[in-house]
XYZ file of C-alpha atoms in Angstrom:
753
model
C 0.056 -0.193 0.204
C 1.332 3.424 -0.880
C 1.859 5.998 1.906
C -0.501 8.202 0.780
C -2.827 5.227 -0.043
C -2.803 4.435 4.095
C -5.661 4.350 6.277
C -6.375 6.851 8.934
C -7.199 4.668 11.452
C -6.644 5.687 15.159
C -6.711 3.702 17.928
C -9.300 4.054 21.394
C -9.153 2.343 24.546
C -11.769 2.730 27.414
C -8.866 3.193 30.637
C -4.927 2.538 30.416
C -5.255 -1.192 30.747
C -8.107 -1.818 28.132
C -7.932 -3.478 24.493
C -7.804 -0.939 21.672
C -10.303 -0.451 19.666
C -10.687 2.197 16.813
C -11.574 5.785 17.154
C -14.694 6.608 16.083
C -17.205 10.058 16.200
C -19.692 8.378 18.930
C -16.815 7.039 20.849
C -14.813 10.404 20.929
C -17.878 12.540 21.814
C -18.253 10.270 25.079
C -14.983 10.688 26.128
C -14.462 14.503 25.871
C -18.302 15.845 26.058
C -19.194 13.179 29.359
C -18.227 13.311 33.334
C -15.864 10.416 31.691
C -12.841 12.704 31.203
C -14.341 15.760 33.529
C -14.587 14.820 36.513
C -11.217 13.317 36.643
C -9.658 16.056 35.097
C -11.020 18.307 37.530
C -9.518 16.416 40.557
C -5.795 16.590 39.113
C -6.777 20.593 38.649
C -7.607 20.522 42.473
C -4.622 18.023 43.352
C -2.355 20.728 41.163
C -3.600 23.913 43.070
C -3.060 22.020 46.492
C 0.672 21.495 45.812
C 1.001 25.202 44.140
C -0.228 25.793 47.945
C 1.839 23.154 49.928
C -0.972 21.168 51.198
C 0.388 17.927 49.152
C 4.157 17.189 48.597
C 5.508 16.531 44.618
C 5.461 12.120 45.727
C 1.485 12.386 46.331
C 0.625 14.911 43.196
C 2.210 12.675 41.105
C 0.842 9.280 42.515
C -2.744 10.728 42.398
C -2.475 12.097 39.024
C -0.754 8.869 38.097
C -3.712 6.660 39.446
C -6.237 9.237 38.140
C -5.563 9.048 34.681
C -5.008 5.565 34.393
C -8.755 5.215 34.291
C -8.781 8.440 31.791
C -9.694 6.755 27.935
C -7.216 7.427 25.278
C -6.476 7.376 21.595
C -3.274 6.100 19.970
C -2.988 9.239 17.713
C -0.227 7.916 15.807
C -2.082 4.279 14.545
C -4.252 1.547 15.382
C -3.558 -2.493 15.959
C -6.242 -4.329 13.805
C -5.869 -7.027 17.082
C -6.703 -4.916 19.736
C -3.215 -5.507 21.440
C -1.177 -2.223 21.954
C 2.202 -3.656 21.212
C 4.848 -1.726 18.491
C 5.100 -4.637 16.361
C 1.391 -4.458 16.151
C 0.117 -1.390 15.425
C -0.422 -0.242 11.796
C 1.217 3.780 11.337
C -1.635 5.859 10.631
C 0.317 8.552 8.858
C 0.174 11.059 11.776
C 2.569 12.243 14.549
C 2.306 13.062 17.804
C 4.300 16.156 19.224
C 4.001 16.119 23.263
C 5.542 19.918 24.929
C 5.906 19.630 28.688
C 6.559 21.881 31.032
C 4.533 24.523 30.073
C 3.820 27.286 32.112
C 0.955 28.867 30.011
C -0.161 26.258 27.521
C -3.004 29.084 25.730
C 0.104 31.836 25.331
C 2.497 29.523 23.867
C -0.839 27.603 21.609
C -1.505 31.759 20.136
C 1.905 32.360 20.191
C 3.532 29.663 18.230
C 1.100 27.160 17.087
C -2.427 29.067 16.368
C -0.319 31.173 13.232
C 0.848 27.707 11.375
C -1.911 25.349 11.509
C -2.086 25.527 8.021
C 1.062 25.047 6.742
C 1.855 21.922 9.442
C -1.804 20.206 8.399
C -2.357 20.439 12.301
C -5.265 18.663 12.914
C -5.625 19.186 16.839
C -4.419 20.982 19.725
C -5.244 20.454 23.231
C -3.872 20.863 26.790
C -2.753 17.693 28.865
C -4.316 16.635 31.997
C -1.909 18.007 34.329
C -2.912 21.866 32.692
C 1.145 22.223 32.165
C 1.674 20.749 28.520
C 0.591 20.750 24.772
C -0.480 18.138 22.818
C -0.027 18.903 19.304
C -1.493 15.754 16.456
C -0.684 16.839 12.684
C -0.206 14.918 9.451
C 3.526 13.966 8.822
C 5.228 15.050 5.363
C 5.745 12.656 2.634
C 8.707 10.314 3.182
C 9.363 11.368 7.067
C 9.203 9.046 10.361
C 7.733 9.877 13.534
C 11.194 11.015 14.893
C 11.978 13.174 11.821
C 8.727 14.480 11.383
C 8.345 15.375 15.234
C 12.077 17.300 14.990
C 11.085 18.821 11.944
C 7.582 20.426 13.533
C 9.409 21.382 16.581
C 11.854 23.604 14.403
C 8.985 24.892 12.403
C 7.402 26.039 15.964
C 10.273 26.794 18.004
C 9.363 24.643 20.821
C 11.143 21.942 23.108
C 9.328 18.218 23.075
C 9.859 15.005 24.395
C 11.400 12.749 21.868
C 10.242 9.361 23.876
C 7.272 10.012 22.000
C 8.464 8.321 18.762
C 6.440 5.175 18.097
C 2.904 4.240 16.785
C 1.724 2.621 19.528
C 1.937 5.578 22.006
C -1.237 6.813 23.903
C -2.718 10.694 24.292
C -4.998 11.051 27.465
C -8.071 12.052 26.089
C -9.618 15.110 28.241
C -12.374 17.577 28.373
C -13.362 19.180 25.227
C -13.339 22.501 27.077
C -9.040 21.665 27.242
C -9.006 21.621 22.716
C -7.481 25.067 21.252
C -8.212 23.584 17.731
C -9.830 20.623 16.706
C -10.798 19.673 12.763
C -12.803 16.659 13.767
C -13.470 16.166 9.860
C -9.378 15.834 8.736
C -9.161 14.110 12.248
C -12.128 11.365 10.760
C -10.627 11.499 6.955
C -9.834 8.129 5.369
C -6.647 9.237 3.776
C -3.836 11.716 4.973
C -3.071 15.222 3.444
C 0.499 15.472 3.610
C 2.409 19.153 3.676
C 5.166 19.594 2.065
C 8.264 19.483 3.100
C 12.335 20.567 1.975
C 13.756 17.465 1.205
C 16.629 17.212 2.695
C 14.941 17.509 6.010
C 12.800 14.474 5.213
C 15.484 12.174 5.447
C 14.815 9.678 8.421
C 17.445 10.280 11.726
C 18.435 8.368 14.090
C 16.959 7.916 17.678
C 17.261 11.263 19.703
C 16.540 12.324 23.378
C 15.551 15.997 24.039
C 17.052 18.252 22.988
C 17.846 17.796 19.244
C 22.039 17.075 18.685
C 23.718 19.238 16.301
C 23.608 17.236 12.846
C 25.750 19.752 10.957
C 29.296 17.647 10.014
C 32.624 19.760 10.574
C 33.361 20.664 7.744
C 35.173 19.675 4.034
C 34.256 15.951 2.705
C 33.631 14.944 6.311
C 30.441 17.150 6.038
C 28.595 13.731 3.668
C 29.784 11.181 6.433
C 27.415 9.620 8.812
C 28.774 8.513 11.730
C 27.273 5.379 14.279
C 24.545 7.030 16.316
C 24.941 4.334 18.789
C 27.497 2.965 21.199
C 27.132 -1.374 21.934
C 23.430 -0.798 21.212
C 23.182 2.452 23.335
C 21.821 5.661 21.238
C 24.498 8.660 21.837
C 21.927 10.537 22.677
C 20.878 8.287 25.951
C 24.463 8.648 27.142
C 24.919 12.298 26.928
C 21.871 12.792 29.168
C 22.689 10.369 31.555
C 25.870 12.075 31.732
C 24.525 15.244 32.480
C 21.918 14.421 34.270
C 24.305 11.662 37.279
C 23.367 12.205 40.890
C 19.961 14.286 40.287
C 21.732 17.275 38.110
C 19.273 19.379 36.229
C 19.863 19.747 32.349
C 22.317 22.500 31.345
C 20.279 26.176 31.303
C 21.452 29.384 29.656
C 24.387 30.345 31.554
C 26.463 27.258 32.524
C 25.663 25.648 28.828
C 29.308 25.986 27.679
C 31.173 25.076 30.472
C 28.789 21.699 31.250
C 29.117 20.815 27.046
C 32.623 21.146 27.459
C 32.883 18.729 29.831
C 30.630 16.412 28.109
C 32.519 16.508 25.200
C 35.787 15.967 26.814
C 34.223 12.672 27.985
C 32.105 11.807 24.969
C 35.378 11.861 22.570
C 36.591 8.796 24.765
C 34.320 6.950 22.267
C 33.960 8.845 19.138
C 37.587 8.358 18.359
C 38.136 12.189 19.217
C 36.311 12.440 15.764
C 35.121 16.499 15.791
C 33.171 16.049 12.834
C 31.112 12.734 14.859
C 30.834 14.449 18.174
C 29.150 17.514 16.325
C 26.358 14.963 14.955
C 25.908 12.864 18.534
C 26.210 15.960 21.102
C 23.271 17.847 22.375
C 23.552 21.449 21.863
C 20.630 23.257 23.716
C 20.690 26.241 21.964
C 24.292 27.231 21.667
C 24.921 28.087 18.290
C 26.900 25.550 15.993
C 30.022 27.886 15.601
C 30.052 27.372 19.808
C 29.479 24.225 19.416
C 32.538 23.148 16.980
C 34.691 25.687 19.174
C 34.229 23.418 22.636
C 34.323 20.396 20.721
C 37.489 21.658 19.201
C 38.650 22.077 22.371
C 37.968 19.163 24.014
C 39.505 16.636 21.100
C 42.639 18.788 21.681
C 42.941 18.089 25.184
C 45.140 15.925 26.473
C 43.824 12.234 26.582
C 43.967 9.698 29.350
C 44.525 6.041 28.180
C 41.650 4.946 30.589
C 37.581 5.833 29.982
C 36.896 8.985 32.312
C 34.525 7.886 35.611
C 31.643 9.797 34.646
C 31.717 8.656 31.579
C 31.457 4.878 32.710
C 28.709 5.353 34.859
C 26.390 7.051 32.357
C 27.393 3.540 30.125
C 26.292 1.388 32.756
C 22.883 0.338 31.552
C 19.767 1.782 32.224
C 18.872 -1.906 33.192
C 19.728 -1.541 36.539
C 18.267 1.723 37.644
C 14.814 0.360 38.871
C 12.161 2.600 39.945
C 11.885 3.533 43.900
C 7.681 2.974 43.880
C 5.908 5.829 45.532
C 4.452 5.186 49.166
C 0.982 3.690 48.548
C -2.029 7.255 49.982
C -3.631 4.714 51.786
C -1.730 2.623 54.572
C -2.005 0.205 57.009
C -2.855 2.054 60.422
C 0.161 1.445 62.756
C 2.444 2.234 59.642
C 0.334 5.129 59.744
C 0.831 6.255 63.037
C 3.964 5.261 62.925
C 5.350 7.790 59.698
C 2.873 10.152 61.070
C 5.875 12.993 62.647
C 8.032 12.083 59.366
C 8.440 14.339 56.125
C 7.759 12.882 53.074
C 10.915 11.936 51.338
C 11.896 9.861 54.690
C 8.197 8.035 54.991
C 9.174 4.908 53.103
C 12.469 4.867 55.500
C 10.775 4.571 58.344
C 7.877 2.302 56.899
C 10.956 -0.673 56.409
C 12.508 0.152 59.194
C 10.066 -0.110 61.736
C 9.934 -3.929 61.532
C 13.102 -5.245 63.275
C 11.669 -3.280 66.605
C 8.002 -4.900 66.219
C 9.076 -8.234 65.235
C 11.067 -8.170 68.849
C 7.706 -8.449 70.667
C 6.940 -11.678 68.764
C 7.930 -14.448 71.050
C 8.140 -17.625 69.724
C 5.633 -17.269 66.626
C 5.546 -18.944 63.731
C 3.118 -19.225 60.464
C 3.067 -21.653 57.160
C 4.749 -20.184 54.205
C 4.037 -21.307 50.948
C 6.814 -23.941 50.450
C 5.227 -25.920 53.152
C 7.658 -24.883 55.618
C 7.088 -22.443 58.601
C 8.465 -19.134 59.258
C 9.501 -17.206 62.122
C 9.363 -13.418 62.410
C 12.759 -12.313 62.212
C 13.815 -8.826 60.158
C 16.967 -6.938 59.154
C 16.816 -4.026 57.906
C 19.606 -1.583 56.369
C 18.829 2.208 55.443
C 21.661 2.996 52.379
C 21.512 6.912 51.887
C 23.969 9.534 51.323
C 25.293 11.704 53.941
C 23.492 14.001 55.503
C 20.302 12.591 53.899
C 18.799 12.488 57.484
C 18.781 8.038 57.856
C 18.315 9.492 61.723
C 15.013 9.768 60.981
C 14.279 6.015 61.650
C 15.772 6.209 65.254
C 12.667 8.330 67.195
C 10.215 5.833 65.925
C 11.960 3.101 67.225
C 12.777 4.609 70.613
C 9.023 4.856 70.660
C 8.637 0.665 69.846
C 10.902 -0.607 72.255
C 10.162 1.383 74.996
C 8.497 -1.359 77.214
C 11.882 -2.957 76.241
C 13.885 -0.568 77.472
C 12.637 -0.269 80.681
C 12.329 -3.911 81.393
C 15.834 -4.179 80.506
C 17.226 -1.412 82.728
C 16.007 -2.935 85.675
C 17.831 -6.389 84.405
C 20.634 -4.893 83.755
C 20.476 -3.564 87.452
C 19.812 -6.589 89.147
C 22.938 -7.972 86.626
C 25.285 -5.340 87.900
C 24.131 -6.052 91.591
C 25.589 -9.296 90.933
C 28.809 -8.731 89.087
C 29.337 -5.700 91.754
C 29.217 -8.823 94.406
C 31.756 -11.264 92.792
C 33.996 -8.652 92.644
C 33.890 -8.007 95.946
C 34.915 -11.285 97.398
C 38.063 -13.530 96.789
C 39.437 -16.360 94.393
C 38.787 -18.783 97.031
C 35.074 -17.095 98.364
C 31.417 -18.835 97.843
C 30.032 -16.679 94.957
C 26.717 -16.884 94.065
C 25.139 -18.246 90.669
C 25.180 -15.806 88.262
C 21.376 -14.582 88.224
C 19.613 -14.984 84.662
C 18.658 -11.789 83.409
C 16.441 -11.225 79.795
C 18.329 -8.308 77.957
C 16.613 -7.727 74.624
C 18.051 -4.578 73.441
C 21.754 -4.997 73.453
C 24.822 -3.191 72.602
C 25.652 -3.323 68.709
C 29.411 -3.989 69.850
C 28.849 -6.752 71.793
C 31.173 -9.259 71.234
C 30.579 -12.879 70.115
C 30.089 -14.607 73.441
C 28.234 -11.717 74.307
C 25.765 -12.490 72.111
C 25.568 -15.733 72.767
C 24.963 -15.183 76.320
C 22.527 -12.990 75.722
C 20.914 -14.849 73.111
C 20.550 -17.755 76.060
C 19.317 -15.543 78.620
C 16.801 -14.667 76.184
C 15.148 -18.030 76.013
C 13.627 -17.903 72.511
C 12.942 -13.991 72.847
C 14.057 -12.034 70.204
C 16.910 -9.693 71.010
C 17.666 -6.401 69.314
C 20.716 -3.922 68.291
C 20.242 -0.550 66.315
C 24.116 0.165 64.578
C 24.377 4.262 63.317
C 27.301 2.230 60.917
C 26.998 -0.852 59.769
C 30.440 -1.548 59.993
C 29.836 -1.657 63.586
C 28.717 -5.756 62.848
C 32.147 -6.034 62.519
C 32.201 -6.982 66.472
C 30.851 -9.879 66.219
C 33.189 -11.440 64.298
C 36.347 -10.770 67.402
C 39.679 -11.610 66.531
C 39.149 -14.283 64.035
C 39.726 -13.769 60.650
C 36.593 -15.924 59.493
C 33.304 -13.691 58.652
C 30.712 -14.602 60.710
C 29.456 -11.473 61.072
C 28.032 -12.509 57.595
C 26.954 -16.201 59.135
C 25.347 -13.900 61.623
C 23.056 -12.674 58.982
C 22.218 -16.428 57.557
C 21.037 -17.286 60.813
C 19.264 -14.918 62.189
C 17.150 -15.025 59.453
C 16.421 -18.427 59.306
C 16.568 -18.619 63.427
C 19.079 -21.633 63.229
C 20.897 -22.863 66.157
C 24.171 -20.726 67.381
C 26.708 -20.571 69.815
C 29.903 -21.469 71.136
C 31.339 -24.662 73.037
C 34.874 -23.659 75.391
C 36.452 -25.394 78.607
C 36.564 -23.236 80.375
C 34.897 -23.319 83.388
C 33.928 -19.441 83.503
C 33.779 -19.551 79.885
C 30.539 -18.917 77.821
C 28.812 -22.174 76.294
C 25.762 -22.542 74.333
C 23.444 -22.899 71.215
C 20.728 -21.063 71.237
C 18.357 -20.086 68.194
C 19.694 -16.850 66.680
C 16.415 -14.864 67.139
C 18.209 -10.932 66.235
C 17.145 -8.848 64.922
C 18.645 -5.134 63.714
C 18.516 -1.862 61.922
C 21.874 -0.726 60.298
C 22.668 2.173 57.761
C 25.157 3.044 55.739
C 26.127 5.595 52.994
C 25.468 3.507 49.390
C 29.456 3.133 48.356
C 30.133 1.617 52.218
C 27.455 -0.768 51.916
C 28.332 -1.596 48.546
C 31.959 -2.191 50.093
C 30.825 -3.894 52.579
C 28.980 -6.760 51.087
C 31.038 -6.876 47.660
C 32.833 -9.965 48.154
C 29.255 -11.375 49.700
C 27.012 -10.347 46.822
C 26.048 -14.413 46.334
C 26.378 -16.314 49.554
C 23.406 -15.164 51.427
C 23.425 -12.746 53.448
C 22.540 -9.531 51.438
C 19.212 -11.240 50.242
C 17.772 -11.630 53.554
C 18.218 -8.174 54.326
C 14.845 -6.075 54.174
C 16.829 -2.702 51.962
C 15.295 0.912 51.743
C 16.599 4.158 51.171
C 16.329 7.772 51.014
C 16.113 9.993 47.899
C 18.743 12.771 47.689
C 16.860 15.953 47.715
C 19.556 18.079 46.195
C 21.637 21.232 46.949
C 19.597 23.770 49.103
C 17.571 21.231 50.266
C 15.279 22.743 53.106
C 16.118 21.208 56.554
C 13.235 18.176 57.229
C 10.541 19.049 60.400
C 9.389 16.622 62.131
C 6.708 15.803 64.336
C 6.489 15.283 68.002
C 6.360 12.110 69.014
C 5.023 12.710 72.609
C 2.722 10.975 74.739
C -0.788 10.912 72.535
C 1.476 9.414 69.941
C 3.155 6.545 72.829
C -1.159 6.072 73.857
C -2.290 5.142 70.355
C 0.521 3.121 69.642
C 0.669 0.762 73.043
C -2.484 -1.248 71.535
C -0.360 -2.708 68.987
C 2.675 -3.488 71.085
C 0.221 -5.207 73.563
C -1.021 -7.453 70.518
C 2.181 -8.511 69.326
C 3.556 -9.491 73.173
C 0.073 -11.323 73.603
C 0.666 -13.932 71.418
C 2.819 -17.132 70.950
C 3.147 -20.233 69.201
C 2.305 -21.635 65.634
C -0.451 -18.901 64.111
C -2.234 -18.495 60.439
C -3.187 -15.084 58.555
C -5.194 -16.672 55.961
C -4.977 -13.624 54.015
C -1.250 -12.702 54.230
C -0.480 -16.258 52.963
C -2.681 -15.965 50.072
C -0.832 -12.843 48.870
C 2.246 -14.344 49.705
C 1.544 -16.624 46.962
C -0.004 -13.951 44.171
C 3.574 -11.882 44.927
C 5.750 -15.250 44.443
C 4.197 -15.500 40.932
C 4.236 -11.743 40.331
C 8.081 -11.818 41.074
C 8.537 -15.031 39.331
C 7.070 -13.455 36.068
C 9.526 -10.483 36.301
C 11.910 -12.422 37.029
C 11.816 -14.526 33.732
C 10.768 -10.917 32.137
C 13.831 -9.469 33.030
C 16.085 -12.521 32.381
C 17.808 -12.000 35.243
C 19.733 -13.933 37.282
C 20.336 -10.980 40.107
C 16.526 -10.552 40.394
C 15.541 -14.368 40.445
C 18.162 -14.678 43.261
C 16.417 -11.277 45.383
C 12.787 -11.706 45.007
C 12.756 -15.715 46.730
C 13.503 -14.361 50.372
C 12.363 -11.044 49.330
C 9.126 -12.759 49.436
C 9.202 -14.103 53.018
C 10.553 -11.053 53.697
C 6.948 -9.369 52.942
C 5.269 -11.954 54.077
C 6.733 -11.798 57.457
C 5.476 -8.213 57.458
C 2.344 -8.960 57.142
C 2.112 -11.341 59.092
C 3.374 -8.842 61.910
C 0.852 -5.760 60.840
C -2.195 -8.948 61.119
C -0.659 -9.600 65.057
C -0.375 -6.215 65.637
C -3.672 -5.468 64.452
C -5.105 -7.818 66.911
C -5.451 -10.781 64.202
C -7.646 -8.619 62.004
C -6.425 -8.079 58.016
C -6.576 -4.122 57.010
C -7.475 -3.747 53.359
C -4.842 -1.107 52.829
C -1.763 -4.281 53.889
C -2.298 -5.459 50.705
C -1.046 -2.691 48.562
C 1.142 -1.968 51.478
C 3.689 -4.638 51.574
C 3.303 -5.047 47.475
C 5.248 -1.752 47.826
C 7.068 -3.065 50.516
C 8.222 -6.283 48.304
C 9.291 -4.119 45.284
C 10.749 -1.040 47.079
C 13.013 -3.646 49.034
C 13.835 -5.275 45.543
C 14.582 -1.925 43.317
C 16.709 -1.039 46.873
C 18.488 -4.485 45.971
C 19.033 -4.074 41.724
C 19.815 -0.444 42.127
C 22.671 -0.490 44.567
C 23.612 -3.987 44.063
C 22.150 -5.916 40.994
C 25.045 -5.399 38.142
C 27.418 -6.271 40.568
C 25.352 -9.434 41.476
C 24.688 -10.469 38.088
C 28.169 -10.342 37.544
C 29.185 -12.182 40.192
C 26.677 -14.637 39.825
C 28.171 -14.753 35.971
C 31.205 -15.987 37.415
C 30.355 -18.227 40.023
C 28.895 -20.284 37.536
C 31.730 -20.641 34.966
C 33.891 -21.376 37.990
C 31.243 -24.338 38.908
C 32.121 -25.996 35.321
C 28.662 -24.755 34.210
C 27.621 -24.571 30.811
C 28.259 -21.288 29.553
C 25.430 -22.063 27.340
C 23.061 -23.766 30.305
C 19.354 -22.224 30.052
C 17.912 -19.946 27.952
C 20.997 -19.136 25.976
C 21.298 -23.397 25.225
C 17.865 -23.442 24.037
C 17.822 -20.349 21.867
C 21.281 -18.708 21.950
C 22.749 -21.781 19.683
C 19.826 -22.312 17.627
C 21.211 -18.394 16.333
C 23.635 -17.923 14.114
C 27.571 -17.003 15.067
C 26.730 -13.426 13.912
C 22.947 -12.454 14.248
C 20.692 -9.609 14.704
C 17.640 -8.390 16.761
C 15.321 -9.758 14.182
C 16.616 -13.339 13.865
C 16.164 -13.346 17.847
C 12.838 -11.858 17.542
C 11.603 -14.299 14.616
C 13.283 -17.305 17.098
C 11.187 -16.330 19.944
C 8.191 -15.863 18.119
C 8.076 -19.679 16.346
C 9.345 -20.791 19.859
C 6.738 -19.389 22.127
C 4.005 -17.392 19.590
C 3.478 -14.271 21.005
C 6.568 -12.469 22.705
C 7.226 -8.445 24.197
C 9.489 -6.972 21.803
C 10.729 -5.924 25.020
C 12.077 -8.850 26.440
C 13.958 -9.740 23.569
C 16.167 -6.571 24.157
C 16.089 -6.915 27.591
C 17.619 -10.627 26.607
C 20.137 -9.092 24.116
C 21.264 -7.159 27.103
C 21.483 -9.456 29.663
C 24.133 -12.044 27.274
C 25.953 -9.067 26.756
C 26.199 -8.625 30.543
C 27.339 -12.288 31.329
C 29.505 -12.092 27.949
C 27.896 -14.699 25.757
C 27.642 -11.823 23.272
C 29.246 -9.074 21.326
C 28.241 -6.298 19.290
C 29.987 -5.819 16.211
C 31.592 -2.727 14.804
C 28.546 -1.835 12.770
C 26.479 -2.109 16.241
C 23.402 -3.667 14.313
C 25.061 -7.494 14.582
C 25.424 -9.432 17.462
C 28.443 -12.227 17.268
C 28.843 -15.338 19.875
C 31.738 -15.780 22.233
C 34.119 -18.256 21.694
C 33.331 -18.409 17.993
C 35.708 -18.556 15.518
C 34.620 -16.488 12.729
């Protein structure tokens, strides 16, 4: 079918998760002329106003908007899938293009000043403001011969606007809004059967490589080189993505006027290492952020002339790390179980997630010999270990006050028991060596100091008589005290045994020495910077301890952030907390929570599917015990709530699980994947095991993405192309394949070609 004969079908969905149908005037009218869209858009508008007045923080706003938008109807303005499935490979391009303009302070003014006068020239069909009212959607007919990215660049240049270059495939959705949000709409043209192509200059119609906002300067640096096109990807990753990652590392903002020259010069100095220090190539792939071409050429020339080091710059290495490991932290649910809502009520929003995780080891310390059945047919106790990893001065102490108030009763009992113990010690010290001495009193001290020796740990466990003991470490390295003077890493063994409540102890011949082998019921909280945490576990990534620990973090607030303000932990707070603590200490023995058990089964299935989708050994390794941790939290909440299940617990426990896994993958995922690959090699396992054996072995020694996609569809039927890209990424990470010089072909390792 010739391009000018392509049917102009447009996809329509009732909500974000619904199937796609062909958009008709009746469906569109029902969506934009009724409360179907007006009500949620009005709620979004009210929420934006609250955020502007400081009545709602940014995370709450984003979470609310995300939930409301998922219920809005939407169109697929650039295509339509005949089979009703919203997959990139199933959508038929309809010849239209959408320009997504975000972060617009005054959409009406932008429309009137830059768009209204070019409706005819660009064959614009539809312009409306977004549900959040801080952006514009512009739908127009593409010039003949242009693909979507090229048409977007062309239209943006004609209008003189910045745009979101991620909206570049025909399956992209655009949420519908009330008709009052429209600035322009040609309904006849929208439902026309064939496109009316606008004219465009021939050189503008050339297909271009994938780019990120803003557009790179494509002019080449003079002479014969001006006609040469260089690769636009590095080992499969677009240079535009690499540049954007480099610029925004550590939550940095993109360059603005006044700093563009300096920051782009530093970027050029680094990117030169992966463009052969070729000025023309750099000019092709570098973003310009509005700098004139002459300035770009000058700074690129200076960057390439700079003294070179024999190694790749550190910042560039970080930018090249695959975004596969940049797991997003899910936002805390709006509705929380009552106990978690209370414990986080005095905490600033950006620290609430850390507190919501960190309180569980303290809560679990009240559970005396309580066990629950688990989905593997065994039983599990409620031991909890939580590590908070965050930047220096991020406010990691935010967890201390909630923990202090949770453990107040235990601290009071411990104080009296330690007084009795100290009296005995003083009495023994006063008597001579040959005098009869009173037997050591058995006193239970549950909140212990983190610098205790291994012998002290065993003694406290024996005295606790099956109860949990607890410690809090301001620094993770305080855990090293437990290994004593030995060269073994017994502190890591303790982490593993504590999770399993296994027997642990020591045998000594001396009469005064501590000998015993109690169950290791040991809960703890610890904090560390992210770098310190990674160093601490670097040699223990795949042997057990890290997978048994609940991880959380505090997002960076950036330079110049306001000082966090905390609420009061007063008598009213303690009075509201007391019933939950009493409920936890009231039960013992085997218990069953059907709701938690069923939820654990669902979460296990969800994580299994996610592990297969990611094709990640690290995720699969971490997700198994992460679900156990989430299940224990669910059981603790059920006990604390008087053995009553709360509706909010489902979303909270699911959030807790995925937050824990996101932290593990962000901070340790890539290193764990490599360690597991090495372990597989050392153990003699074939590098062609699993998926590689079944799929990679069937591919030729050199193959393309399309070859793999075709093979998997033959074997599995319907395959998500994203899963194929993830599989290629994993094969590269594990060293199974390499990328050839043309960046489009992959080569098996250890193949003689």
